[in-house]
PDB file of C-alpha atoms and ligand atoms in Angstrom:
ATOM      1  CA  MET A 441       6.400 -20.754  17.739  1.00 82.00           C
ATOM      2  CA  PRO A 442       7.650 -17.211  17.345  1.00 92.00           C
ATOM      3  CA  LEU A 443      10.230 -16.715  14.988  1.00 94.00           C
ATOM      4  CA  GLN A 444      13.511 -16.452  16.812  1.00 96.00           C
ATOM      5  CA  VAL A 445      15.670 -13.156  16.000  1.00 98.00           C
ATOM      6  CA  ALA A 446      18.891 -12.317  16.535  1.00 98.00           C
ATOM      7  CA  VAL A 447      19.877  -8.908  16.640  1.00 98.00           C
ATOM      8  CA  LEU A 448      23.705  -7.614  15.919  1.00 98.00           C
ATOM      9  CA  ALA A 449      24.229  -3.978  17.091  1.00 98.00           C
ATOM     10  CA  SER A 450      27.265  -1.783  17.195  1.00 98.00           C
ATOM     11  CA  GLY A 451      26.375   1.513  19.043  1.00 97.00           C
ATOM     12  CA  HIS A 452      23.386   2.999  21.280  1.00 97.00           C
ATOM     13  CA  GLY A 453      20.789   0.162  20.013  1.00 98.00           C
ATOM     14  CA  SER A 454      17.544   2.139  19.559  1.00 98.00           C
ATOM     15  CA  ASN A 455      16.762   0.192  16.945  1.00 98.00           C
ATOM     16  CA  LEU A 456      16.948  -2.678  18.905  1.00 98.00           C
ATOM     17  CA  GLN A 457      15.033  -1.057  21.277  1.00 98.00           C
ATOM     18  CA  ALA A 458      12.186  -0.773  18.969  1.00 98.00           C
ATOM     19  CA  LEU A 459      12.166  -4.462  18.130  1.00 98.00           C
ATOM     20  CA  LEU A 460      12.417  -5.208  21.788  1.00 98.00           C
ATOM     21  CA  ASP A 461       9.284  -3.173  22.612  1.00 98.00           C
ATOM     22  CA  ALA A 462       7.390  -4.527  19.266  1.00 97.00           C
ATOM     23  CA  PHE A 463       7.784  -8.058  20.253  1.00 97.00           C
ATOM     24  CA  ARG A 464       7.498  -8.337  24.111  1.00 95.00           C
ATOM     25  CA  GLU A 465       4.148 -10.047  24.184  1.00 93.00           C
ATOM     26  CA  PRO A 466       4.326 -13.711  24.393  1.00 90.00           C
ATOM     27  CA  ALA A 467       1.901 -13.827  21.399  1.00 92.00           C
ATOM     28  CA  ALA A 468       4.221 -11.780  18.975  1.00 94.00           C
ATOM     29  CA  PRO A 469       4.918 -13.508  15.848  1.00 92.00           C
ATOM     30  CA  ALA A 470       8.634 -12.644  16.391  1.00 95.00           C
ATOM     31  CA  ARG A 471      11.148 -13.203  19.647  1.00 97.00           C
ATOM     32  CA  ILE A 472      14.172 -11.252  19.831  1.00 98.00           C
ATOM     33  CA  ALA A 473      16.365 -14.195  21.270  1.00 98.00           C
ATOM     34  CA  LEU A 474      19.776 -12.902  21.215  1.00 98.00           C
ATOM     35  CA  VAL A 475      21.585  -9.803  20.745  1.00 98.00           C
ATOM     36  CA  ILE A 476      25.513  -9.542  19.625  1.00 98.00           C
ATOM     37  CA  SER A 477      27.723  -6.801  19.695  1.00 98.00           C
ATOM     38  CA  ASN A 478      31.554  -6.274  18.717  1.00 98.00           C
ATOM     39  CA  LYS A 479      31.797  -3.650  21.034  1.00 97.00           C
ATOM     40  CA  ALA A 480      31.634  -4.755  24.537  1.00 97.00           C
ATOM     41  CA  GLY A 481      30.430  -1.434  25.955  1.00 97.00           C
ATOM     42  CA  ALA A 482      27.381  -0.993  23.066  1.00 98.00           C
ATOM     43  CA  GLY A 483      24.513   0.382  24.738  1.00 98.00           C
ATOM     44  CA  ALA A 484      22.547  -1.918  22.335  1.00 98.00           C
ATOM     45  CA  LEU A 485      23.853  -4.554  25.066  1.00 98.00           C
ATOM     46  CA  ASP A 486      22.448  -2.924  28.445  1.00 98.00           C
ATOM     47  CA  ARG A 487      18.885  -2.605  26.576  1.00 98.00           C
ATOM     48  CA  ALA A 488      19.006  -6.126  25.956  1.00 98.00           C
ATOM     49  CA  ARG A 489      20.147  -7.248  29.404  1.00 98.00           C
ATOM     50  CA  ARG A 490      17.496  -5.036  30.765  1.00 98.00           C
ATOM     51  CA  SER A 491      14.994  -6.952  28.510  1.00 97.00           C
ATOM     52  CA  GLY A 492      16.197 -10.355  29.899  1.00 98.00           C
ATOM     53  CA  VAL A 493      17.895 -10.983  26.421  1.00 98.00           C
ATOM     54  CA  ALA A 494      20.617 -13.296  26.090  1.00 98.00           C
ATOM     55  CA  THR A 495      24.085 -11.062  24.905  1.00 98.00           C
ATOM     56  CA  ALA A 496      27.284 -12.129  23.412  1.00 98.00           C
ATOM     57  CA  THR A 497      29.941  -9.901  22.685  1.00 98.00           C
ATOM     58  CA  ILE A 498      32.315 -10.822  19.397  1.00 97.00           C
ATOM     59  CA  ALA A 499      35.718  -9.809  18.276  1.00 96.00           C
ATOM     60  CA  GLU A 500      35.737  -6.131  17.410  1.00 96.00           C
ATOM     61  CA  ASP A 501      36.157  -6.887  13.253  1.00 96.00           C
ATOM     62  CA  GLY A 502      33.500  -9.622  13.189  1.00 96.00           C
ATOM     63  CA  GLN A 503      35.081 -11.633  11.105  1.00 96.00           C
ATOM     64  CA  ASP A 504      35.070 -14.918  12.861  1.00 96.00           C
ATOM     65  CA  ALA A 505      32.298 -16.594  10.586  1.00 98.00           C
ATOM     66  CA  ALA A 506      32.956 -20.045  12.578  1.00 97.00           C
ATOM     67  CA  GLY A 507      32.053 -18.419  16.074  1.00 97.00           C
ATOM     68  CA  LEU A 508      29.178 -16.370  15.023  1.00 98.00           C
ATOM     69  CA  LEU A 509      27.461 -19.082  13.073  1.00 98.00           C
ATOM     70  CA  ALA A 510      27.786 -21.502  16.584  1.00 98.00           C
ATOM     71  CA  LEU A 511      26.370 -18.570  18.474  1.00 98.00           C
ATOM     72  CA  LEU A 512      23.608 -18.281  16.251  1.00 98.00           C
ATOM     73  CA  ALA A 513      23.010 -22.026  16.013  1.00 98.00           C
ATOM     74  CA  GLN A 514      23.282 -22.748  19.558  1.00 98.00           C
ATOM     75  CA  HIS A 515      20.199 -20.143  19.942  1.00 98.00           C
ATOM     76  CA  GLY A 516      17.975 -21.519  17.302  1.00 96.00           C
ATOM     77  CA  ILE A 517      18.383 -18.148  15.206  1.00 97.00           C
ATOM     78  CA  ALA A 518      15.845 -18.226  12.031  1.00 95.00           C
ATOM     79  CA  LEU A 519      16.327 -14.801  11.037  1.00 96.00           C
ATOM     80  CA  VAL A 520      19.301 -12.123  11.794  1.00 98.00           C
ATOM     81  CA  VAL A 521      18.602  -8.605  12.107  1.00 98.00           C
ATOM     82  CA  LEU A 522      21.442  -5.987  11.517  1.00 98.00           C
ATOM     83  CA  ALA A 523      20.474  -2.771  13.608  1.00 98.00           C
ATOM     84  CA  GLY A 524      23.634  -0.256  13.419  1.00 97.00           C
ATOM     85  CA  TYR A 525      25.964  -2.671  12.889  1.00 97.00           C
ATOM     86  CA  LEU A 526      28.849  -1.070  11.644  1.00 95.00           C
ATOM     87  CA  LYS A 527      31.254  -4.081  10.497  1.00 96.00           C
ATOM     88  CA  LYS A 528      30.968  -6.430   6.995  1.00 96.00           C
ATOM     89  CA  ILE A 529      29.271  -9.943   7.713  1.00 98.00           C
ATOM     90  CA  PRO A 530      31.637 -12.741   6.516  1.00 98.00           C
ATOM     91  CA  ASN A 531      30.861 -14.282   3.479  1.00 98.00           C
ATOM     92  CA  ALA A 532      30.079 -17.568   5.151  1.00 98.00           C
ATOM     93  CA  VAL A 533      27.564 -16.043   7.612  1.00 98.00           C
ATOM     94  CA  VAL A 534      26.082 -14.040   4.732  1.00 98.00           C
ATOM     95  CA  ALA A 535      25.454 -17.777   2.541  1.00 97.00           C
ATOM     96  CA  ALA A 536      24.221 -19.535   5.303  1.00 97.00           C
ATOM     97  CA  PHE A 537      21.645 -16.618   6.019  1.00 96.00           C
ATOM     98  CA  ARG A 538      20.933 -15.772   2.781  1.00 94.00           C
ATOM     99  CA  GLY A 539      17.180 -14.773   2.567  1.00 90.00           C
ATOM    100  CA  ARG A 540      17.108 -14.544   6.316  1.00 92.00           C
ATOM    101  CA  MET A 541      18.955 -11.678   7.146  1.00 96.00           C
ATOM    102  CA  LEU A 542      18.006  -8.133   7.160  1.00 96.00           C
ATOM    103  CA  ASN A 543      19.886  -4.671   7.343  1.00 98.00           C
ATOM    104  CA  VAL A 544      18.457  -1.037   7.895  1.00 98.00           C
ATOM    105  CA  HIS A 545      20.324   1.839   6.479  1.00 98.00           C
ATOM    106  CA  PRO A 546      19.379   5.456   7.275  1.00 98.00           C
ATOM    107  CA  ALA A 547      18.694   6.280   3.702  1.00 98.00           C
ATOM    108  CA  LEU A 548      16.842   5.717   0.312  1.00 97.00           C
ATOM    109  CA  LEU A 549      19.350   2.691  -1.037  1.00 97.00           C
ATOM    110  CA  PRO A 550      20.980   2.781  -3.819  1.00 97.00           C
ATOM    111  CA  SER A 551      21.960   6.251  -2.997  1.00 97.00           C
ATOM    112  CA  PHE A 552      24.048   7.255  -0.134  1.00 98.00           C
ATOM    113  CA  GLY A 553      24.804   3.622   0.745  1.00 97.00           C
ATOM    114  CA  GLY A 554      28.247   1.378   0.389  1.00 95.00           C
ATOM    115  CA  ALA A 555      31.350   1.069   2.416  1.00 91.00           C
ATOM    116  CA  GLY A 556      32.059   4.244   4.637  1.00 91.00           C
ATOM    117  CA  MET A 557      28.395   5.333   4.243  1.00 96.00           C
ATOM    118  CA  TYR A 558      27.014   5.305   8.080  1.00 93.00           C
ATOM    119  CA  GLY A 559      25.474   7.242  11.053  1.00 92.00           C
ATOM    120  CA  ARG A 560      26.220  11.119  10.433  1.00 95.00           C
ATOM    121  CA  ARG A 561      27.863  10.378   7.194  1.00 96.00           C
ATOM    122  CA  VAL A 562      24.896   9.542   5.416  1.00 98.00           C
ATOM    123  CA  HIS A 563      22.889  12.687   6.349  1.00 98.00           C
ATOM    124  CA  GLU A 564      25.549  15.111   5.481  1.00 98.00           C
ATOM    125  CA  ALA A 565      25.953  13.534   2.148  1.00 98.00           C
ATOM    126  CA  VAL A 566      22.249  13.677   1.650  1.00 98.00           C
ATOM    127  CA  LEU A 567      22.337  17.292   2.582  1.00 98.00           C
ATOM    128  CA  ALA A 568      25.180  18.144   0.490  1.00 98.00           C
ATOM    129  CA  SER A 569      23.456  16.744  -2.652  1.00 97.00           C
ATOM    130  CA  GLY A 570      20.370  18.887  -2.376  1.00 96.00           C
ATOM    131  CA  ALA A 571      17.828  15.876  -1.997  1.00 96.00           C
ATOM    132  CA  ARG A 572      14.499  16.849  -0.832  1.00 94.00           C
ATOM    133  CA  ILE A 573      13.171  13.440   0.134  1.00 95.00           C
ATOM    134  CA  THR A 574      15.401  11.037   2.191  1.00 96.00           C
ATOM    135  CA  GLY A 575      14.260   8.037   4.223  1.00 96.00           C
ATOM    136  CA  VAL A 576      14.631   4.345   5.310  1.00 96.00           C
ATOM    137  CA  THR A 577      15.442   1.062   3.718  1.00 97.00           C
ATOM    138  CA  VAL A 578      15.318  -2.341   4.893  1.00 94.00           C
ATOM    139  CA  HIS A 579      17.145  -4.770   2.629  1.00 96.00           C
ATOM    140  CA  LEU A 580      18.279  -8.395   2.790  1.00 94.00           C
ATOM    141  CA  VAL A 581      22.104  -8.566   3.361  1.00 97.00           C
ATOM    142  CA  ASP A 582      24.560 -10.214   0.599  1.00 96.00           C
ATOM    143  CA  GLU A 583      28.052  -9.927  -0.103  1.00 97.00           C
ATOM    144  CA  GLN A 584      28.531  -6.162  -0.648  1.00 96.00           C
ATOM    145  CA  TYR A 585      27.315  -3.198   2.138  1.00 95.00           C
ATOM    146  CA  ASP A 586      23.985  -2.077   1.437  1.00 97.00           C
ATOM    147  CA  HIS A 587      23.407  -3.685  -1.603  1.00 95.00           C
ATOM    148  CA  GLY A 588      21.002  -6.755  -1.558  1.00 94.00           C
ATOM    149  CA  ARG A 589      17.336  -6.781  -2.357  1.00 90.00           C
ATOM    150  CA  ILE A 590      15.247  -4.020  -1.097  1.00 91.00           C
ATOM    151  CA  LEU A 591      12.392  -5.305   1.162  1.00 88.00           C
ATOM    152  CA  ALA A 592      10.943  -2.082   2.265  1.00 89.00           C
ATOM    153  CA  GLN A 593      11.083   2.014   2.020  1.00 91.00           C
ATOM    154  CA  TRP A 594       9.735   4.828   3.455  1.00 92.00           C
ATOM    155  CA  PRO A 595      10.499   8.463   2.496  1.00 90.00           C
ATOM    156  CA  VAL A 596      11.391  11.193   5.087  1.00 94.00           C
ATOM    157  CA  PRO A 597      11.537  14.976   3.955  1.00 93.00           C
ATOM    158  CA  VAL A 598      14.395  17.004   3.940  1.00 95.00           C
ATOM    159  CA  ARG A 599      13.703  20.401   5.662  1.00 94.00           C
ATOM    160  CA  PRO A 600      15.040  23.978   4.880  1.00 92.00           C
ATOM    161  CA  GLY A 601      18.020  24.726   7.501  1.00 95.00           C
ATOM    162  CA  ASP A 602      17.827  20.679   8.477  1.00 97.00           C
ATOM    163  CA  THR A 603      21.148  19.914   9.976  1.00 98.00           C
ATOM    164  CA  ALA A 604      23.178  16.326   9.971  1.00 98.00           C
ATOM    165  CA  ASP A 605      21.681  15.657  13.387  1.00 98.00           C
ATOM    166  CA  ALA A 606      18.374  16.899  12.841  1.00 97.00           C
ATOM    167  CA  LEU A 607      17.693  14.934   9.734  1.00 97.00           C
ATOM    168  CA  ALA A 608      19.387  11.519  11.321  1.00 98.00           C
ATOM    169  CA  ALA A 609      16.699  12.360  14.384  1.00 97.00           C
ATOM    170  CA  ARG A 610      13.632  12.376  11.850  1.00 96.00           C
ATOM    171  CA  VAL A 611      14.984   9.265   9.719  1.00 97.00           C
ATOM    172  CA  LEU A 612      15.610   7.525  13.124  1.00 97.00           C
ATOM    173  CA  GLU A 613      11.593   7.727  13.904  1.00 96.00           C
ATOM    174  CA  ALA A 614      10.953   6.260  10.703  1.00 94.00           C
ATOM    175  CA  GLU A 615      13.049   3.455  11.093  1.00 97.00           C
ATOM    176  CA  HIS A 616      11.794   2.690  14.537  1.00 96.00           C
ATOM    177  CA  ARG A 617       8.375   2.178  12.752  1.00 94.00           C
ATOM    178  CA  LEU A 618       9.754   0.764   9.689  1.00 93.00           C
ATOM    179  CA  LEU A 619      11.961  -2.113  10.838  1.00 95.00           C
ATOM    180  CA  PRO A 620       9.600  -3.687  13.570  1.00 94.00           C
ATOM    181  CA  ALA A 621       6.840  -3.717  10.593  1.00 90.00           C
ATOM    182  CA  VAL A 622       9.159  -5.558   7.970  1.00 91.00           C
ATOM    183  CA  VAL A 623      10.337  -8.078  10.853  1.00 93.00           C
ATOM    184  CA  GLY A 624       6.702  -8.641  11.961  1.00 90.00           C
ATOM    185  CA  ALA A 625       5.381  -9.309   8.058  1.00 85.00           C
ATOM    186  CA  PHE A 626       8.802 -11.377   7.735  1.00 88.00           C
ATOM    187  CA  ALA A 627       7.830 -13.536  10.804  1.00 88.00           C
ATOM    188  CA  ARG A 628       4.382 -13.916   9.365  1.00 81.00           C
ATOM    189  CA  CYS A 629       5.221 -15.019   5.929  1.00 73.00           C
ATOM    190  CA  GLY A 630       8.776 -15.278   5.190  1.00 61.00           C
ATOM    191  CA  ALA A 631      10.761 -12.820   2.445  1.00 52.00           C
ATOM    192  CA  GLU A 632       9.109 -13.627  -0.756  1.00 50.00           C
ATOM    193  CA  PRO A 633       5.558 -12.432  -0.224  1.00 48.00           C
ATOM    194  CA  LEU A 634       7.010  -9.779   2.083  1.00 49.00           C
ATOM    195  CA  CYS A 635       7.471  -7.330  -0.549  1.00 46.00           C
ATOM    196  CA  SER A 636       3.259  -7.499  -1.949  1.00 48.00           C
ATOM    197  CA  LEU A 637       2.527  -7.099   1.754  1.00 47.00           C
ATOM    198  CA  ALA A 638       5.040  -4.154   2.602  1.00 46.00           C
ATOM    199  CA  ALA A 639       2.516  -1.580   1.318  1.00 45.00           C
ATOM    200  CA  GLU A 640      -0.428  -3.196   3.335  1.00 45.00           C
ATOM    201  CA  ALA A 641       1.586  -3.952   6.287  1.00 45.00           C
ATOM    202  CA  PHE A 642       2.415  -0.478   6.991  1.00 43.00           C
ATOM    203  CA  GLY A 643      -0.007   1.946   5.843  1.00 43.00           C
ATOM    204  CA  PRO A 644       0.284   5.607   5.533  1.00 45.00           C
ATOM    205  CA  ALA A 645       1.725   6.187   9.066  1.00 43.00           C
ATOM    206  CA  PRO A 646      -0.385   9.569  10.122  1.00 42.00           C
ATOM    207  CA  SER A 647       2.645  11.078  11.684  1.00 43.00           C
ATOM    208  CA  LEU A 648       4.772  11.029   8.350  1.00 43.00           C
ATOM    209  CA  GLN A 649       1.863  12.045   6.166  1.00 43.00           C
ATOM    210  CA  PRO A 650       2.041  15.788   6.864  1.00 42.00           C
ATOM    211  CA  ASP A 651       5.931  15.795   6.645  1.00 45.00           C
ATOM    212  CA  PHE A 652       5.864  14.115   3.190  1.00 47.00           C
ATOM    213  CA  ALA A 653       3.041  16.829   1.678  1.00 47.00           C
ATOM    214  CA  ASP A 654       5.230  19.519   2.936  1.00 44.00           C
ATOM    215  CA  ALA A 655       8.213  18.506   0.966  1.00 45.00           C
ATOM    216  CA  LEU A 656       6.543  18.500  -1.952  1.00 44.00           C
ATOM    217  CA  THR A 657       4.972  21.716  -1.539  1.00 41.00           C
ATOM    218  CA  ILE A 658       8.705  22.929  -0.871  1.00 40.00           C
ATOM    219  CA  ALA A 659      10.383  21.243  -3.722  1.00 38.00           C
TER     220      ALA A 659
HETATM  221  C1  LIG B1199      20.706   3.895  12.430  1.00 89.05           C
HETATM  222  O1  LIG B1199      20.179   5.174  11.951  1.00 89.05           O
HETATM  223  C2  LIG B1199      21.023   2.728  11.571  1.00 89.05           C
HETATM  224  O2  LIG B1199      20.039   3.089  10.112  1.00 89.05           O
HETATM  225  C3  LIG B1199      22.363   2.768  11.104  1.00 89.05           C
HETATM  226  O3  LIG B1199      23.013   3.122  12.486  1.00 89.05           O
HETATM  227  C4  LIG B1199      21.761   3.714  13.413  1.00 89.05           C
HETATM  228  C5  LIG B1199      21.718   2.850  14.385  1.00 89.05           C
HETATM  229  O4  LIG B1199      21.090   3.833  15.661  1.00 89.05           O
HETATM  230  N1  LIG B1199      22.901   1.809  10.397  1.00 89.05           N
HETATM  231  P1  LIG B1199      20.903   2.787  17.093  1.00 89.05           P
HETATM  232  O5  LIG B1199      22.103   2.001  17.489  1.00 89.05           O
HETATM  233  O6  LIG B1199      20.045   1.879  16.608  1.00 89.05           O
HETATM  234  O7  LIG B1199      20.358   3.875  17.646  1.00 89.05           O
END
């Protein structure tokens, strides 16, 4: 029985699409069973409908804990993934899904994270700092923004002349690889062993290697 996964998204949903594509096959270790958004017009909901996945819209502030827990129970959800979801998860939901809720963040936490650090702002802050390496983080969700235990990270080089949009696009490419790999590994073996499997599961992605070497040369 594949692991039943719910994805929460507030926007475009390209990370959701990467998950839908990765777990489309019936024999996949995970199944995207529900997509929830706090924005009725979110592109993520359209992607879910096109894939025949159940959808639900919750209040814009996302603070109805009982309603959210009821939705997740109704669909037999075992793992929750936050993919571009911009609202804080109520503490009661975090507690009910402790160790079973993941978030993807477009920077190498603990840097460039926290309240207000989302979307373009993250990449603008990375560029303003002069950092030469940024990346992606997938972490367990706790009661604080972008704070829970880090499960996996992947480096992405910052290139001379990068704009925030160019950097965001390069980081998003890495997100689309890392997030499905983490969810797949989680579905196969759960959170605890996941950390040791992380490096094995991902393997150096050829397309990222040259970039990384690039960044080292420039630094
Ligand atoms: C991604 O960069 C994600 O890391 C961040 O918000 C963006 C959402 O992109 N939290 P999408 O909606 O998945 O395309």
